[in-house]
């Protein structure tokens, strides 16, 4: 504009060059001012443009957001009190109310009573933590009275300063999903119902109470698979309570069929056993028991030599017949079902510990005692019920004081961990070999291990165990430890450094103790030699390579027994594991090793060894006083 | 435990007194070994004064027996007390070496 002014000035006053200097300066100033204003204006225009642009973008963004909110699932915003401040049209469709009707009302009008509290708690948590909540499920009430279900992801809304101002949530309709889940559950419940029937049949046929003859402990353990597998155990008195039948079995198949078959097998065994141990048998057994009582100590030797006492043929016959009759009944009358069972039947004479048994194809039960697995009762015939007239054999074994017989089904060894690894027989055997306080404690320990092994994997098969323990004379010895010496009990102790020089001292201690206790010369000699042999091993092997520590010898006596416990802190060693010397070997090849421990076992009625890192190694040996026949022939 | 040796006719009689256990077995063994190495292979162990023998003691007898027999001689036991006899029997030693009621009988057996 100043150029226009200049032109006008020039036309009126002539050429610019002819202008007086004062005018010229004035024009320059005006010119500079205009030039500045131009720049200002341009900047203003630019800023205005930017603003417009921003405004357009904001508008576009808002539209886009709103459009998005309409496109996605139902959406709501609510203030901190739970009053809805915005809902999209999907929300309106879901509840069948218009936006005008919904906005400003409290959420509780659109859900049922059960969920008001739940939503409140979700809001509360979000407000407190600032964290969004996902998967909040609640009902949506429709105008027409229907109920839909929705799953919401809810988060906190904040203003520009970060202050919470309300909640927003995106809802997903899950009405259909929930309906399908409910139907699935119903179908599953029906299947479970059948399983439950099978399970109840099975549980109903397990004995509620196990007989507990004096001097014996019996414990059963049963954990059913999800799908019933038809295992069972049983223990029942026979022959007017003078004998006890024990059974463990695994019936083939799964489900209700297996449970019914299990009930059949269990009833057949009981019925035939009762019949075969009838009056006639009782009398023979009673006579035999009376005779056997005086020769108790010789029984093991007699069985070992194949000289079986007269009663045992009656027992063997009755047990064998029970199994063959059960087998033939099933095979003949239920042959079409092709059902069979692995079955172990034992009949125990609690007075002597004689177990007469047939093992029909079942996992071999284990007799353990004194910290080792002594013997396994391998199958003596095929599984029961496959074909009539199958041949079974009957065997006998003695359970000594402190022995435990553990029967189990394959569900124990075949239990898998989450990576598919088996629990395994070696592991089970290692658990069985451990010294135990009671049959119940042993089964509990195995089950604890099983649970840890299976963890969150599926249990495919029933887990069934039955343990029978002949309570040990050791229990008396253990109880004595807590008591003082009084009455007919006697307790003497000595502790010496484990050196060869102290062996005579320890022998003399035992000799003096026996003298004080009024024990026979034979028994005194037996203890003197046994203690010397054990202590010699402790000195030469137990503390080999170590500074000699203590040997403690504790002597205990009551009316029936003498027990000597020897404790050391050397290397653990199990005398039961030592190889037996070959006493028949000629002098050229005769080895001397193991002879000392052989003596210990020969001289004592019972020897037990156990070891733990905290309390050292313990060896307890016991000799009975009241049975003249119990001393081994020397 | 004391050891004394005496030549009686064909045999060398070793009288042992006291206990033959893990503490003394080594001494008994080396005593006999020395005799065998000196040519005394017909040996009688007179045990009448032995009040106690453990498996370690038996080890020394077995070792001596092997050494003597390999040298063409023998070890024979004499006069074992009841408890010692029990231990010998329990270990099956009575079937691999000869025992006599007294040293005279044992010495005579070598004749």
Tab-separated table of N, CA and C in Angstrom, chain A residues 8 33 123 133 140 142 161 174 176 259 262-263 315 348 366 385 388 414 430 473 489 492 501 528 558:
chain	number	residue	atom	x	y	z
A	8	UNK	N	1.315	8.174	-5.668
A	8	UNK	CA	0.476	9.387	-5.604
A	8	UNK	C	1.343	10.615	-5.280
A	33	UNK	N	7.373	0.273	7.953
A	33	UNK	CA	6.228	-0.108	8.778
A	33	UNK	C	5.310	-1.062	8.017
A	123	UNK	N	-15.440	-52.020	39.056
A	123	UNK	CA	-15.191	-50.575	38.978
A	123	UNK	C	-14.259	-50.129	40.095
A	133	UNK	N	-9.725	-54.013	33.702
A	133	UNK	CA	-10.196	-55.356	34.042
A	133	UNK	C	-10.738	-55.996	32.773
A	140	UNK	N	-27.044	-58.559	30.630
A	140	UNK	CA	-27.649	-57.326	30.125
A	140	UNK	C	-29.150	-57.575	30.030
A	142	UNK	N	-32.796	-56.752	28.761
A	142	UNK	CA	-33.401	-56.083	27.597
A	142	UNK	C	-34.785	-55.571	27.961
A	161	UNK	N	-5.551	-33.821	33.339
A	161	UNK	CA	-4.613	-33.812	34.465
A	161	UNK	C	-4.369	-35.215	35.013
A	174	UNK	N	-21.725	-62.730	24.806
A	174	UNK	CA	-21.297	-64.121	24.996
A	174	UNK	C	-22.489	-65.020	25.313
A	176	UNK	N	-24.474	-66.716	23.474
A	176	UNK	CA	-24.459	-67.985	22.746
A	176	UNK	C	-23.380	-68.932	23.302
A	259	UNK	N	-16.771	-102.355	37.346
A	259	UNK	CA	-17.170	-102.234	38.748
A	259	UNK	C	-18.070	-103.407	39.150
A	262	UNK	N	-16.005	-106.534	39.331
A	262	UNK	CA	-15.213	-106.479	40.557
A	262	UNK	C	-16.045	-106.939	41.756
A	263	UNK	N	-17.305	-106.491	41.795
A	263	UNK	CA	-18.198	-106.881	42.895
A	263	UNK	C	-18.432	-108.392	42.875
A	315	UNK	N	-4.399	-125.879	54.968
A	315	UNK	CA	-4.470	-124.477	54.560
A	315	UNK	C	-4.278	-124.345	53.057
A	348	UNK	N	-3.709	-115.697	56.051
A	348	UNK	CA	-2.665	-115.503	57.052
A	348	UNK	C	-3.061	-116.165	58.360
A	366	UNK	N	5.306	-107.632	47.789
A	366	UNK	CA	6.673	-107.564	48.314
A	366	UNK	C	6.645	-107.728	49.833
A	385	UNK	N	-10.277	-116.343	35.805
A	385	UNK	CA	-11.533	-116.186	35.073
A	385	UNK	C	-11.421	-116.317	33.570
A	388	UNK	N	-11.848	-122.190	32.189
A	388	UNK	CA	-12.015	-123.125	33.300
A	388	UNK	C	-10.826	-124.079	33.392
A	414	UNK	N	2.474	-97.829	37.126
A	414	UNK	CA	2.230	-97.218	35.817
A	414	UNK	C	1.792	-95.756	35.903
A	430	UNK	N	12.254	-99.210	46.049
A	430	UNK	CA	13.163	-98.447	46.915
A	430	UNK	C	12.399	-97.849	48.094
A	473	UNK	N	9.129	-106.823	67.329
A	473	UNK	CA	9.686	-106.757	68.674
A	473	UNK	C	10.474	-105.459	68.839
A	489	UNK	N	12.520	-104.137	83.539
A	489	UNK	CA	13.260	-103.613	82.399
A	489	UNK	C	14.650	-103.213	82.848
A	492	UNK	N	21.310	-100.520	79.890
A	492	UNK	CA	22.703	-100.189	80.172
A	492	UNK	C	23.337	-99.654	78.897
A	501	UNK	N	41.401	-101.665	69.879
A	501	UNK	CA	41.760	-101.824	71.292
A	501	UNK	C	40.523	-101.817	72.184
A	528	UNK	N	27.712	-111.493	72.933
A	528	UNK	CA	29.120	-111.101	72.992
A	528	UNK	C	29.737	-111.188	71.593
A	558	UNK	N	13.651	-106.776	78.675
A	558	UNK	CA	12.395	-106.863	79.422
A	558	UNK	C	12.130	-108.330	79.682
